[in-house]
Amino acid sequence: IEEMASYVKKNFAYKYIAITDHSKSSRIANGMDEKQILKQLKEFERVNKKLGEDFIKAGMEVDILADGSLDIADEVLAQLDWVVASIHSGFTKDNTDRMISACKNKYVSCIGHPSGRLIGARETYKFAINEILEAAKASNTVLEINAQPQRMDLNDELVMLAREKKVKLVINTDSHSYDNLSYMKLGVFIARRAWCTANDILNTKPWHEIASFRKKLSRQMI
């Protein structure tokens, strides 16, 4: 974690980063359970103290299970700065209800790679984008532009639709190595094709504005 933070500070002008490891259901990605997450939180604190600033934001990419619940307990999610909820199973089903259910969880900040596509390998699963956008707007949940080249999810057409519906977005690199951090440019290109401005992309903002946005997560839908 300290090495990652040092690399980013040296090579990018970012004011913060969010580290969002996979949760326990993603076994292929060595997903973390609640005990491991709490241990990682202590390491984030140690590194930030050494850096002399609150540079690393504590995050997690949690799995949305088949019934729409999340695979990490709420009392642990409540301690995180940023929670991405994503689908990594059930690709042959209509996953609208699963994502709407995740939007209703007050600790979920963002829906990750909403369409589930892998370019050249997997088509999008079925989902009702307008229903998800309505749920995201009502619950103040952000949708992700995943800039990983095999995903690019949301695509530009869906990003434009989200922008028109006034749903906020974030651009994430889905980095699994230092080289992947350069994918941010691809995400910016997707946003530009959808006519987004910096005001549409939440992680163009200073962290205190993001934190303020997240405080609105105890919404009328809950």
mmCIF file with all atom_site columns, C-alpha atoms in Angstrom:
data_model
loop_
_atom_site.group_PDB
_atom_site.id
_atom_site.type_symbol
_atom_site.label_atom_id
_atom_site.label_alt_id
_atom_site.label_comp_id
_atom_site.label_asym_id
_atom_site.label_entity_id
_atom_site.label_seq_id
_atom_site.pdbx_PDB_ins_code
_atom_site.Cartn_x
_atom_site.Cartn_y
_atom_site.Cartn_z
_atom_site.occupancy
_atom_site.B_iso_or_equiv
_atom_site.pdbx_formal_charge
_atom_site.auth_seq_id
_atom_site.auth_comp_id
_atom_site.auth_asym_id
_atom_site.auth_atom_id
_atom_site.pdbx_PDB_model_num
ATOM 1   C CA . ILE A 1 1   ? 0.000   0.000   0.000   1.00 0.00 ? 1   ILE A CA 1
ATOM 2   C CA . GLU A 1 2   ? 2.812   2.385   0.859   1.00 0.00 ? 2   GLU A CA 1
ATOM 3   C CA . GLU A 1 3   ? 4.543   1.545   -2.423  1.00 0.00 ? 3   GLU A CA 1
ATOM 4   C CA . MET A 1 4   ? 1.367   2.165   -4.414  1.00 0.00 ? 4   MET A CA 1
ATOM 5   C CA . ALA A 1 5   ? 0.777   5.511   -2.755  1.00 0.00 ? 5   ALA A CA 1
ATOM 6   C CA . SER A 1 6   ? 4.367   6.580   -3.368  1.00 0.00 ? 6   SER A CA 1
ATOM 7   C CA . TYR A 1 7   ? 4.169   5.583   -7.035  1.00 0.00 ? 7   TYR A CA 1
ATOM 8   C CA . VAL A 1 8   ? 0.977   7.550   -7.618  1.00 0.00 ? 8   VAL A CA 1
ATOM 9   C CA . LYS A 1 9   ? 2.283   10.638  -5.828  1.00 0.00 ? 9   LYS A CA 1
ATOM 10  C CA . LYS A 1 10  ? 5.453   10.529  -7.916  1.00 0.00 ? 10  LYS A CA 1
ATOM 11  C CA . ASN A 1 11  ? 3.791   10.012  -11.299 1.00 0.00 ? 11  ASN A CA 1
ATOM 12  C CA . PHE A 1 12  ? 0.377   11.705  -11.078 1.00 0.00 ? 12  PHE A CA 1
ATOM 13  C CA . ALA A 1 13  ? -1.016  14.991  -9.836  1.00 0.00 ? 13  ALA A CA 1
ATOM 14  C CA . TYR A 1 14  ? -3.785  13.305  -7.873  1.00 0.00 ? 14  TYR A CA 1
ATOM 15  C CA . LYS A 1 15  ? -4.822  14.723  -4.525  1.00 0.00 ? 15  LYS A CA 1
ATOM 16  C CA . TYR A 1 16  ? -6.135  11.339  -3.347  1.00 0.00 ? 16  TYR A CA 1
ATOM 17  C CA . ILE A 1 17  ? -6.542  7.723   -4.419  1.00 0.00 ? 17  ILE A CA 1
ATOM 18  C CA . ALA A 1 18  ? -9.110  5.137   -3.394  1.00 0.00 ? 18  ALA A CA 1
ATOM 19  C CA . ILE A 1 19  ? -7.876  1.567   -3.052  1.00 0.00 ? 19  ILE A CA 1
ATOM 20  C CA . THR A 1 20  ? -10.780 -0.823  -3.659  1.00 0.00 ? 20  THR A CA 1
ATOM 21  C CA . ASP A 1 21  ? -9.764  -4.459  -3.378  1.00 0.00 ? 21  ASP A CA 1
ATOM 22  C CA . HIS A 1 22  ? -12.263 -7.188  -4.219  1.00 0.00 ? 22  HIS A CA 1
ATOM 23  C CA . SER A 1 23  ? -14.453 -8.678  -1.499  1.00 0.00 ? 23  SER A CA 1
ATOM 24  C CA . LYS A 1 24  ? -14.578 -12.293 -0.395  1.00 0.00 ? 24  LYS A CA 1
ATOM 25  C CA . SER A 1 25  ? -16.941 -13.673 -3.069  1.00 0.00 ? 25  SER A CA 1
ATOM 26  C CA . SER A 1 26  ? -14.363 -12.897 -5.780  1.00 0.00 ? 26  SER A CA 1
ATOM 27  C CA . ARG A 1 27  ? -12.152 -15.840 -4.905  1.00 0.00 ? 27  ARG A CA 1
ATOM 28  C CA . ILE A 1 28  ? -10.317 -15.733 -8.223  1.00 0.00 ? 28  ILE A CA 1
ATOM 29  C CA . ALA A 1 29  ? -9.162  -12.213 -7.286  1.00 0.00 ? 29  ALA A CA 1
ATOM 30  C CA . ASN A 1 30  ? -8.201  -13.237 -3.726  1.00 0.00 ? 30  ASN A CA 1
ATOM 31  C CA . GLY A 1 31  ? -11.133 -11.290 -2.357  1.00 0.00 ? 31  GLY A CA 1
ATOM 32  C CA . MET A 1 32  ? -10.924 -9.993  1.204   1.00 0.00 ? 32  MET A CA 1
ATOM 33  C CA . ASP A 1 33  ? -13.209 -10.838 4.118   1.00 0.00 ? 33  ASP A CA 1
ATOM 34  C CA . GLU A 1 34  ? -14.240 -8.530  6.950   1.00 0.00 ? 34  GLU A CA 1
ATOM 35  C CA . LYS A 1 35  ? -11.204 -9.303  9.134   1.00 0.00 ? 35  LYS A CA 1
ATOM 36  C CA . GLN A 1 36  ? -8.805  -8.604  6.276   1.00 0.00 ? 36  GLN A CA 1
ATOM 37  C CA . ILE A 1 37  ? -10.575 -5.341  5.456   1.00 0.00 ? 37  ILE A CA 1
ATOM 38  C CA . LEU A 1 38  ? -10.283 -4.130  9.050   1.00 0.00 ? 38  LEU A CA 1
ATOM 39  C CA . LYS A 1 39  ? -6.593  -5.043  9.017   1.00 0.00 ? 39  LYS A CA 1
ATOM 40  C CA . GLN A 1 40  ? -6.153  -3.103  5.776   1.00 0.00 ? 40  GLN A CA 1
ATOM 41  C CA . LEU A 1 41  ? -7.838  -0.052  7.335   1.00 0.00 ? 41  LEU A CA 1
ATOM 42  C CA . LYS A 1 42  ? -5.091  0.065   9.943   1.00 0.00 ? 42  LYS A CA 1
ATOM 43  C CA . GLU A 1 43  ? -2.460  -0.054  7.201   1.00 0.00 ? 43  GLU A CA 1
ATOM 44  C CA . PHE A 1 44  ? -4.152  2.807   5.348   1.00 0.00 ? 44  PHE A CA 1
ATOM 45  C CA . GLU A 1 45  ? -3.989  4.839   8.557   1.00 0.00 ? 45  GLU A CA 1
ATOM 46  C CA . ARG A 1 46  ? -0.325  3.997   9.075   1.00 0.00 ? 46  ARG A CA 1
ATOM 47  C CA . VAL A 1 47  ? 0.676   4.991   5.545   1.00 0.00 ? 47  VAL A CA 1
ATOM 48  C CA . ASN A 1 48  ? -1.360  8.195   5.584   1.00 0.00 ? 48  ASN A CA 1
ATOM 49  C CA . LYS A 1 49  ? 0.266   9.159   8.868   1.00 0.00 ? 49  LYS A CA 1
ATOM 50  C CA . LYS A 1 50  ? 3.697   8.544   7.337   1.00 0.00 ? 50  LYS A CA 1
ATOM 51  C CA . LEU A 1 51  ? 2.754   10.609  4.271   1.00 0.00 ? 51  LEU A CA 1
ATOM 52  C CA . GLY A 1 52  ? 1.501   13.390  6.494   1.00 0.00 ? 52  GLY A CA 1
ATOM 53  C CA . GLU A 1 53  ? -1.809  13.641  4.671   1.00 0.00 ? 53  GLU A CA 1
ATOM 54  C CA . ASP A 1 54  ? -5.057  11.759  4.152   1.00 0.00 ? 54  ASP A CA 1
ATOM 55  C CA . PHE A 1 55  ? -4.029  10.640  0.669   1.00 0.00 ? 55  PHE A CA 1
ATOM 56  C CA . ILE A 1 56  ? -5.362  7.070   0.600   1.00 0.00 ? 56  ILE A CA 1
ATOM 57  C CA . LYS A 1 57  ? -9.115  6.670   0.824   1.00 0.00 ? 57  LYS A CA 1
ATOM 58  C CA . ALA A 1 58  ? -10.287 3.346   2.205   1.00 0.00 ? 58  ALA A CA 1
ATOM 59  C CA . GLY A 1 59  ? -12.421 1.553   -0.335  1.00 0.00 ? 59  GLY A CA 1
ATOM 60  C CA . MET A 1 60  ? -13.745 -1.837  -1.331  1.00 0.00 ? 60  MET A CA 1
ATOM 61  C CA . GLU A 1 61  ? -15.335 -3.406  -4.402  1.00 0.00 ? 61  GLU A CA 1
ATOM 62  C CA . VAL A 1 62  ? -18.087 -5.549  -2.943  1.00 0.00 ? 62  VAL A CA 1
ATOM 63  C CA . ASP A 1 63  ? -19.981 -8.227  -4.816  1.00 0.00 ? 63  ASP A CA 1
ATOM 64  C CA . ILE A 1 64  ? -23.708 -7.831  -5.409  1.00 0.00 ? 64  ILE A CA 1
ATOM 65  C CA . LEU A 1 65  ? -25.035 -11.315 -4.677  1.00 0.00 ? 65  LEU A CA 1
ATOM 66  C CA . ALA A 1 66  ? -27.869 -13.046 -6.536  1.00 0.00 ? 66  ALA A CA 1
ATOM 67  C CA . ASP A 1 67  ? -30.500 -11.749 -4.107  1.00 0.00 ? 67  ASP A CA 1
ATOM 68  C CA . GLY A 1 68  ? -29.219 -8.160  -4.324  1.00 0.00 ? 68  GLY A CA 1
ATOM 69  C CA . SER A 1 69  ? -27.460 -8.216  -0.955  1.00 0.00 ? 69  SER A CA 1
ATOM 70  C CA . LEU A 1 70  ? -23.773 -7.443  -0.550  1.00 0.00 ? 70  LEU A CA 1
ATOM 71  C CA . ASP A 1 71  ? -21.118 -9.913  0.552   1.00 0.00 ? 71  ASP A CA 1
ATOM 72  C CA . ILE A 1 72  ? -19.591 -7.644  3.221   1.00 0.00 ? 72  ILE A CA 1
ATOM 73  C CA . ALA A 1 73  ? -21.384 -6.699  6.443   1.00 0.00 ? 73  ALA A CA 1
ATOM 74  C CA . ASP A 1 74  ? -22.792 -3.182  6.702   1.00 0.00 ? 74  ASP A CA 1
ATOM 75  C CA . GLU A 1 75  ? -20.893 -2.478  9.925   1.00 0.00 ? 75  GLU A CA 1
ATOM 76  C CA . VAL A 1 76  ? -17.632 -2.908  7.999   1.00 0.00 ? 76  VAL A CA 1
ATOM 77  C CA . LEU A 1 77  ? -18.823 -0.963  4.948   1.00 0.00 ? 77  LEU A CA 1
ATOM 78  C CA . ALA A 1 78  ? -19.737 1.903   7.275   1.00 0.00 ? 78  ALA A CA 1
ATOM 79  C CA . GLN A 1 79  ? -16.036 2.361   8.067   1.00 0.00 ? 79  GLN A CA 1
ATOM 80  C CA . LEU A 1 80  ? -15.010 2.852   4.429   1.00 0.00 ? 80  LEU A CA 1
ATOM 81  C CA . ASP A 1 81  ? -14.653 6.059   2.443   1.00 0.00 ? 81  ASP A CA 1
ATOM 82  C CA . TRP A 1 82  ? -15.795 4.603   -0.884  1.00 0.00 ? 82  TRP A CA 1
ATOM 83  C CA . VAL A 1 83  ? -17.773 1.444   -1.696  1.00 0.00 ? 83  VAL A CA 1
ATOM 84  C CA . VAL A 1 84  ? -18.147 0.138   -5.240  1.00 0.00 ? 84  VAL A CA 1
ATOM 85  C CA . ALA A 1 85  ? -20.844 -2.522  -5.677  1.00 0.00 ? 85  ALA A CA 1
ATOM 86  C CA . SER A 1 86  ? -20.389 -4.765  -8.707  1.00 0.00 ? 86  SER A CA 1
ATOM 87  C CA . ILE A 1 87  ? -21.808 -7.883  -10.315 1.00 0.00 ? 87  ILE A CA 1
ATOM 88  C CA . HIS A 1 88  ? -19.361 -10.716 -10.982 1.00 0.00 ? 88  HIS A CA 1
ATOM 89  C CA . SER A 1 89  ? -21.808 -13.614 -11.426 1.00 0.00 ? 89  SER A CA 1
ATOM 90  C CA . GLY A 1 90  ? -25.204 -14.434 -12.920 1.00 0.00 ? 90  GLY A CA 1
ATOM 91  C CA . PHE A 1 91  ? -24.386 -12.974 -16.327 1.00 0.00 ? 91  PHE A CA 1
ATOM 92  C CA . THR A 1 92  ? -27.239 -14.818 -18.088 1.00 0.00 ? 92  THR A CA 1
ATOM 93  C CA . LYS A 1 93  ? -29.927 -13.164 -15.947 1.00 0.00 ? 93  LYS A CA 1
ATOM 94  C CA . ASP A 1 94  ? -31.613 -9.785  -15.940 1.00 0.00 ? 94  ASP A CA 1
ATOM 95  C CA . ASN A 1 95  ? -29.629 -7.955  -13.272 1.00 0.00 ? 95  ASN A CA 1
ATOM 96  C CA . THR A 1 96  ? -31.734 -4.808  -12.963 1.00 0.00 ? 96  THR A CA 1
ATOM 97  C CA . ASP A 1 97  ? -33.124 -5.647  -9.532  1.00 0.00 ? 97  ASP A CA 1
ATOM 98  C CA . ARG A 1 98  ? -29.690 -6.552  -8.169  1.00 0.00 ? 98  ARG A CA 1
ATOM 99  C CA . MET A 1 99  ? -28.247 -3.156  -9.055  1.00 0.00 ? 99  MET A CA 1
ATOM 100 C CA . ILE A 1 100 ? -31.302 -1.280  -7.802  1.00 0.00 ? 100 ILE A CA 1
ATOM 101 C CA . SER A 1 101 ? -31.036 -3.163  -4.515  1.00 0.00 ? 101 SER A CA 1
ATOM 102 C CA . ALA A 1 102 ? -27.377 -2.141  -4.233  1.00 0.00 ? 102 ALA A CA 1
ATOM 103 C CA . CYS A 1 103 ? -28.346 1.488   -4.860  1.00 0.00 ? 103 CYS A CA 1
ATOM 104 C CA . LYS A 1 104 ? -30.663 1.297   -1.858  1.00 0.00 ? 104 LYS A CA 1
ATOM 105 C CA . ASN A 1 105 ? -27.838 0.309   0.495   1.00 0.00 ? 105 ASN A CA 1
ATOM 106 C CA . LYS A 1 106 ? -26.797 3.529   2.243   1.00 0.00 ? 106 LYS A CA 1
ATOM 107 C CA . TYR A 1 107 ? -23.127 2.521   2.265   1.00 0.00 ? 107 TYR A CA 1
ATOM 108 C CA . VAL A 1 108 ? -22.829 1.957   -1.496  1.00 0.00 ? 108 VAL A CA 1
ATOM 109 C CA . SER A 1 109 ? -21.171 4.882   -3.257  1.00 0.00 ? 109 SER A CA 1
ATOM 110 C CA . CYS A 1 110 ? -21.017 3.557   -6.812  1.00 0.00 ? 110 CYS A CA 1
ATOM 111 C CA . ILE A 1 111 ? -22.207 0.802   -9.134  1.00 0.00 ? 111 ILE A CA 1
ATOM 112 C CA . GLY A 1 112 ? -19.169 -0.678  -10.869 1.00 0.00 ? 112 GLY A CA 1
ATOM 113 C CA . HIS A 1 113 ? -19.026 -1.624  -14.585 1.00 0.00 ? 113 HIS A CA 1
ATOM 114 C CA . PRO A 1 114 ? -22.844 -1.637  -14.775 1.00 0.00 ? 114 PRO A CA 1
ATOM 115 C CA . SER A 1 115 ? -23.349 -3.436  -18.094 1.00 0.00 ? 115 SER A CA 1
ATOM 116 C CA . GLY A 1 116 ? -20.980 -6.305  -17.283 1.00 0.00 ? 116 GLY A CA 1
ATOM 117 C CA . ARG A 1 117 ? -19.514 -6.540  -20.758 1.00 0.00 ? 117 ARG A CA 1
ATOM 118 C CA . LEU A 1 118 ? -16.041 -7.799  -21.611 1.00 0.00 ? 118 LEU A CA 1
ATOM 119 C CA . ILE A 1 119 ? -15.246 -6.675  -25.138 1.00 0.00 ? 119 ILE A CA 1
ATOM 120 C CA . GLY A 1 120 ? -14.638 -9.671  -27.389 1.00 0.00 ? 120 GLY A CA 1
ATOM 121 C CA . ALA A 1 121 ? -15.410 -12.120 -24.591 1.00 0.00 ? 121 ALA A CA 1
ATOM 122 C CA . ARG A 1 122 ? -18.802 -11.421 -23.016 1.00 0.00 ? 122 ARG A CA 1
ATOM 123 C CA . GLU A 1 123 ? -21.872 -9.486  -24.059 1.00 0.00 ? 123 GLU A CA 1
ATOM 124 C CA . THR A 1 124 ? -23.711 -7.232  -21.648 1.00 0.00 ? 124 THR A CA 1
ATOM 125 C CA . TYR A 1 125 ? -26.205 -8.946  -19.400 1.00 0.00 ? 125 TYR A CA 1
ATOM 126 C CA . LYS A 1 126 ? -29.825 -7.852  -19.443 1.00 0.00 ? 126 LYS A CA 1
ATOM 127 C CA . PHE A 1 127 ? -30.579 -4.718  -17.439 1.00 0.00 ? 127 PHE A CA 1
ATOM 128 C CA . ALA A 1 128 ? -33.049 -1.854  -17.650 1.00 0.00 ? 128 ALA A CA 1
ATOM 129 C CA . ILE A 1 129 ? -30.806 1.183   -17.796 1.00 0.00 ? 129 ILE A CA 1
ATOM 130 C CA . ASN A 1 130 ? -33.590 3.720   -17.275 1.00 0.00 ? 130 ASN A CA 1
ATOM 131 C CA . GLU A 1 131 ? -34.766 1.987   -14.088 1.00 0.00 ? 131 GLU A CA 1
ATOM 132 C CA . ILE A 1 132 ? -31.202 1.865   -12.783 1.00 0.00 ? 132 ILE A CA 1
ATOM 133 C CA . LEU A 1 133 ? -30.657 5.539   -13.608 1.00 0.00 ? 133 LEU A CA 1
ATOM 134 C CA . GLU A 1 134 ? -33.846 6.439   -11.738 1.00 0.00 ? 134 GLU A CA 1
ATOM 135 C CA . ALA A 1 135 ? -32.689 4.452   -8.702  1.00 0.00 ? 135 ALA A CA 1
ATOM 136 C CA . ALA A 1 136 ? -29.215 5.961   -8.864  1.00 0.00 ? 136 ALA A CA 1
ATOM 137 C CA . LYS A 1 137 ? -30.556 9.502   -9.080  1.00 0.00 ? 137 LYS A CA 1
ATOM 138 C CA . ALA A 1 138 ? -33.051 8.979   -6.258  1.00 0.00 ? 138 ALA A CA 1
ATOM 139 C CA . SER A 1 139 ? -30.413 7.422   -4.014  1.00 0.00 ? 139 SER A CA 1
ATOM 140 C CA . ASN A 1 140 ? -27.484 9.662   -4.983  1.00 0.00 ? 140 ASN A CA 1
ATOM 141 C CA . THR A 1 141 ? -25.520 6.626   -6.160  1.00 0.00 ? 141 THR A CA 1
ATOM 142 C CA . VAL A 1 142 ? -22.784 7.187   -8.733  1.00 0.00 ? 142 VAL A CA 1
ATOM 143 C CA . LEU A 1 143 ? -22.262 5.062   -11.851 1.00 0.00 ? 143 LEU A CA 1
ATOM 144 C CA . GLU A 1 144 ? -18.821 4.029   -13.010 1.00 0.00 ? 144 GLU A CA 1
ATOM 145 C CA . ILE A 1 145 ? -17.044 4.618   -16.283 1.00 0.00 ? 145 ILE A CA 1
ATOM 146 C CA . ASN A 1 146 ? -14.629 1.702   -16.055 1.00 0.00 ? 146 ASN A CA 1
ATOM 147 C CA . ALA A 1 147 ? -11.675 2.659   -18.244 1.00 0.00 ? 147 ALA A CA 1
ATOM 148 C CA . GLN A 1 148 ? -10.131 -0.803  -18.464 1.00 0.00 ? 148 GLN A CA 1
ATOM 149 C CA . PRO A 1 149 ? -9.801  -1.404  -22.243 1.00 0.00 ? 149 PRO A CA 1
ATOM 150 C CA . GLN A 1 150 ? -11.670 -4.709  -22.215 1.00 0.00 ? 150 GLN A CA 1
ATOM 151 C CA . ARG A 1 151 ? -14.550 -3.130  -20.306 1.00 0.00 ? 151 ARG A CA 1
ATOM 152 C CA . MET A 1 152 ? -15.012 0.569   -21.197 1.00 0.00 ? 152 MET A CA 1
ATOM 153 C CA . ASP A 1 153 ? -18.228 0.254   -19.228 1.00 0.00 ? 153 ASP A CA 1
ATOM 154 C CA . LEU A 1 154 ? -20.351 2.346   -19.227 1.00 0.00 ? 154 LEU A CA 1
ATOM 155 C CA . ASN A 1 155 ? -19.924 3.077   -22.916 1.00 0.00 ? 155 ASN A CA 1
ATOM 156 C CA . ASP A 1 156 ? -20.326 6.567   -24.347 1.00 0.00 ? 156 ASP A CA 1
ATOM 157 C CA . GLU A 1 157 ? -24.010 6.166   -25.259 1.00 0.00 ? 157 GLU A CA 1
ATOM 158 C CA . LEU A 1 158 ? -24.959 5.046   -21.751 1.00 0.00 ? 158 LEU A CA 1
ATOM 159 C CA . VAL A 1 159 ? -22.787 7.755   -20.214 1.00 0.00 ? 159 VAL A CA 1
ATOM 160 C CA . MET A 1 160 ? -24.647 10.344  -22.302 1.00 0.00 ? 160 MET A CA 1
ATOM 161 C CA . LEU A 1 161 ? -27.949 8.937   -21.077 1.00 0.00 ? 161 LEU A CA 1
ATOM 162 C CA . ALA A 1 162 ? -26.737 9.125   -17.471 1.00 0.00 ? 162 ALA A CA 1
ATOM 163 C CA . ARG A 1 163 ? -25.596 12.702  -17.998 1.00 0.00 ? 163 ARG A CA 1
ATOM 164 C CA . GLU A 1 164 ? -28.962 13.657  -19.466 1.00 0.00 ? 164 GLU A CA 1
ATOM 165 C CA . LYS A 1 165 ? -30.667 12.098  -16.421 1.00 0.00 ? 165 LYS A CA 1
ATOM 166 C CA . LYS A 1 166 ? -28.300 14.120  -14.179 1.00 0.00 ? 166 LYS A CA 1
ATOM 167 C CA . VAL A 1 167 ? -26.755 11.016  -12.618 1.00 0.00 ? 167 VAL A CA 1
ATOM 168 C CA . LYS A 1 168 ? -23.192 11.586  -11.434 1.00 0.00 ? 168 LYS A CA 1
ATOM 169 C CA . LEU A 1 169 ? -20.348 9.432   -12.758 1.00 0.00 ? 169 LEU A CA 1
ATOM 170 C CA . VAL A 1 170 ? -16.810 8.516   -11.762 1.00 0.00 ? 170 VAL A CA 1
ATOM 171 C CA . ILE A 1 171 ? -13.940 7.434   -14.000 1.00 0.00 ? 171 ILE A CA 1
ATOM 172 C CA . ASN A 1 172 ? -12.039 4.471   -12.589 1.00 0.00 ? 172 ASN A CA 1
ATOM 173 C CA . THR A 1 173 ? -9.045  2.668   -14.063 1.00 0.00 ? 173 THR A CA 1
ATOM 174 C CA . ASP A 1 174 ? -9.737  -0.772  -12.525 1.00 0.00 ? 174 ASP A CA 1
ATOM 175 C CA . SER A 1 175 ? -5.971  -0.917  -12.074 1.00 0.00 ? 175 SER A CA 1
ATOM 176 C CA . HIS A 1 176 ? -4.335  -4.217  -11.181 1.00 0.00 ? 176 HIS A CA 1
ATOM 177 C CA . SER A 1 177 ? -0.819  -2.974  -11.943 1.00 0.00 ? 177 SER A CA 1
ATOM 178 C CA . TYR A 1 178 ? 0.944   0.374   -12.186 1.00 0.00 ? 178 TYR A CA 1
ATOM 179 C CA . ASP A 1 179 ? 0.696   0.356   -15.984 1.00 0.00 ? 179 ASP A CA 1
ATOM 180 C CA . ASN A 1 180 ? -3.096  0.232   -15.713 1.00 0.00 ? 180 ASN A CA 1
ATOM 181 C CA . LEU A 1 181 ? -3.221  3.697   -14.157 1.00 0.00 ? 181 LEU A CA 1
ATOM 182 C CA . SER A 1 182 ? -2.697  5.170   -17.628 1.00 0.00 ? 182 SER A CA 1
ATOM 183 C CA . TYR A 1 183 ? -6.171  3.872   -18.573 1.00 0.00 ? 183 TYR A CA 1
ATOM 184 C CA . MET A 1 184 ? -7.587  7.019   -16.999 1.00 0.00 ? 184 MET A CA 1
ATOM 185 C CA . LYS A 1 185 ? -7.186  8.724   -20.398 1.00 0.00 ? 185 LYS A CA 1
ATOM 186 C CA . LEU A 1 186 ? -9.517  6.168   -21.995 1.00 0.00 ? 186 LEU A CA 1
ATOM 187 C CA . GLY A 1 187 ? -12.158 6.918   -19.396 1.00 0.00 ? 187 GLY A CA 1
ATOM 188 C CA . VAL A 1 188 ? -11.794 10.649  -20.039 1.00 0.00 ? 188 VAL A CA 1
ATOM 189 C CA . PHE A 1 189 ? -12.219 10.029  -23.779 1.00 0.00 ? 189 PHE A CA 1
ATOM 190 C CA . ILE A 1 190 ? -15.452 8.095   -23.129 1.00 0.00 ? 190 ILE A CA 1
ATOM 191 C CA . ALA A 1 191 ? -16.766 10.941  -20.969 1.00 0.00 ? 191 ALA A CA 1
ATOM 192 C CA . ARG A 1 192 ? -15.874 13.510  -23.618 1.00 0.00 ? 192 ARG A CA 1
ATOM 193 C CA . ARG A 1 193 ? -17.640 11.501  -26.337 1.00 0.00 ? 193 ARG A CA 1
ATOM 194 C CA . ALA A 1 194 ? -20.727 11.693  -24.109 1.00 0.00 ? 194 ALA A CA 1
ATOM 195 C CA . TRP A 1 195 ? -20.343 15.495  -23.844 1.00 0.00 ? 195 TRP A CA 1
ATOM 196 C CA . CYS A 1 196 ? -19.575 15.316  -20.142 1.00 0.00 ? 196 CYS A CA 1
ATOM 197 C CA . THR A 1 197 ? -17.908 18.196  -18.347 1.00 0.00 ? 197 THR A CA 1
ATOM 198 C CA . ALA A 1 198 ? -15.895 18.030  -15.147 1.00 0.00 ? 198 ALA A CA 1
ATOM 199 C CA . ASN A 1 199 ? -19.097 18.791  -13.256 1.00 0.00 ? 199 ASN A CA 1
ATOM 200 C CA . ASP A 1 200 ? -20.565 15.451  -14.386 1.00 0.00 ? 200 ASP A CA 1
ATOM 201 C CA . ILE A 1 201 ? -17.578 13.444  -13.114 1.00 0.00 ? 201 ILE A CA 1
ATOM 202 C CA . LEU A 1 202 ? -17.479 13.263  -9.339  1.00 0.00 ? 202 LEU A CA 1
ATOM 203 C CA . ASN A 1 203 ? -13.806 12.377  -8.992  1.00 0.00 ? 203 ASN A CA 1
ATOM 204 C CA . THR A 1 204 ? -12.744 15.613  -10.636 1.00 0.00 ? 204 THR A CA 1
ATOM 205 C CA . LYS A 1 205 ? -13.769 17.207  -7.332  1.00 0.00 ? 205 LYS A CA 1
ATOM 206 C CA . PRO A 1 206 ? -11.749 17.676  -4.136  1.00 0.00 ? 206 PRO A CA 1
ATOM 207 C CA . TRP A 1 207 ? -12.396 14.925  -1.620  1.00 0.00 ? 207 TRP A CA 1
ATOM 208 C CA . HIS A 1 208 ? -14.383 17.122  0.777   1.00 0.00 ? 208 HIS A CA 1
ATOM 209 C CA . GLU A 1 209 ? -17.006 17.559  -1.967  1.00 0.00 ? 209 GLU A CA 1
ATOM 210 C CA . ILE A 1 210 ? -17.122 13.815  -2.550  1.00 0.00 ? 210 ILE A CA 1
ATOM 211 C CA . ALA A 1 211 ? -17.465 13.222  1.191   1.00 0.00 ? 211 ALA A CA 1
ATOM 212 C CA . SER A 1 212 ? -20.314 15.741  1.281   1.00 0.00 ? 212 SER A CA 1
ATOM 213 C CA . PHE A 1 213 ? -21.969 13.963  -1.652  1.00 0.00 ? 213 PHE A CA 1
ATOM 214 C CA . ARG A 1 214 ? -21.675 10.634  0.168   1.00 0.00 ? 214 ARG A CA 1
ATOM 215 C CA . LYS A 1 215 ? -23.414 12.023  3.255   1.00 0.00 ? 215 LYS A CA 1
ATOM 216 C CA . LYS A 1 216 ? -26.550 12.170  1.149   1.00 0.00 ? 216 LYS A CA 1
ATOM 217 C CA . LEU A 1 217 ? -26.593 8.370   1.004   1.00 0.00 ? 217 LEU A CA 1
ATOM 218 C CA . SER A 1 218 ? -29.233 8.096   3.760   1.00 0.00 ? 218 SER A CA 1
ATOM 219 C CA . ARG A 1 219 ? -31.875 8.889   1.193   1.00 0.00 ? 219 ARG A CA 1
ATOM 220 C CA . GLN A 1 220 ? -35.607 8.721   0.945   1.00 0.00 ? 220 GLN A CA 1
ATOM 221 C CA . MET A 1 221 ? -35.354 5.379   -0.847  1.00 0.00 ? 221 MET A CA 1
ATOM 222 C CA . ILE A 1 222 ? -33.759 3.638   2.142   1.00 0.00 ? 222 ILE A CA 1
#
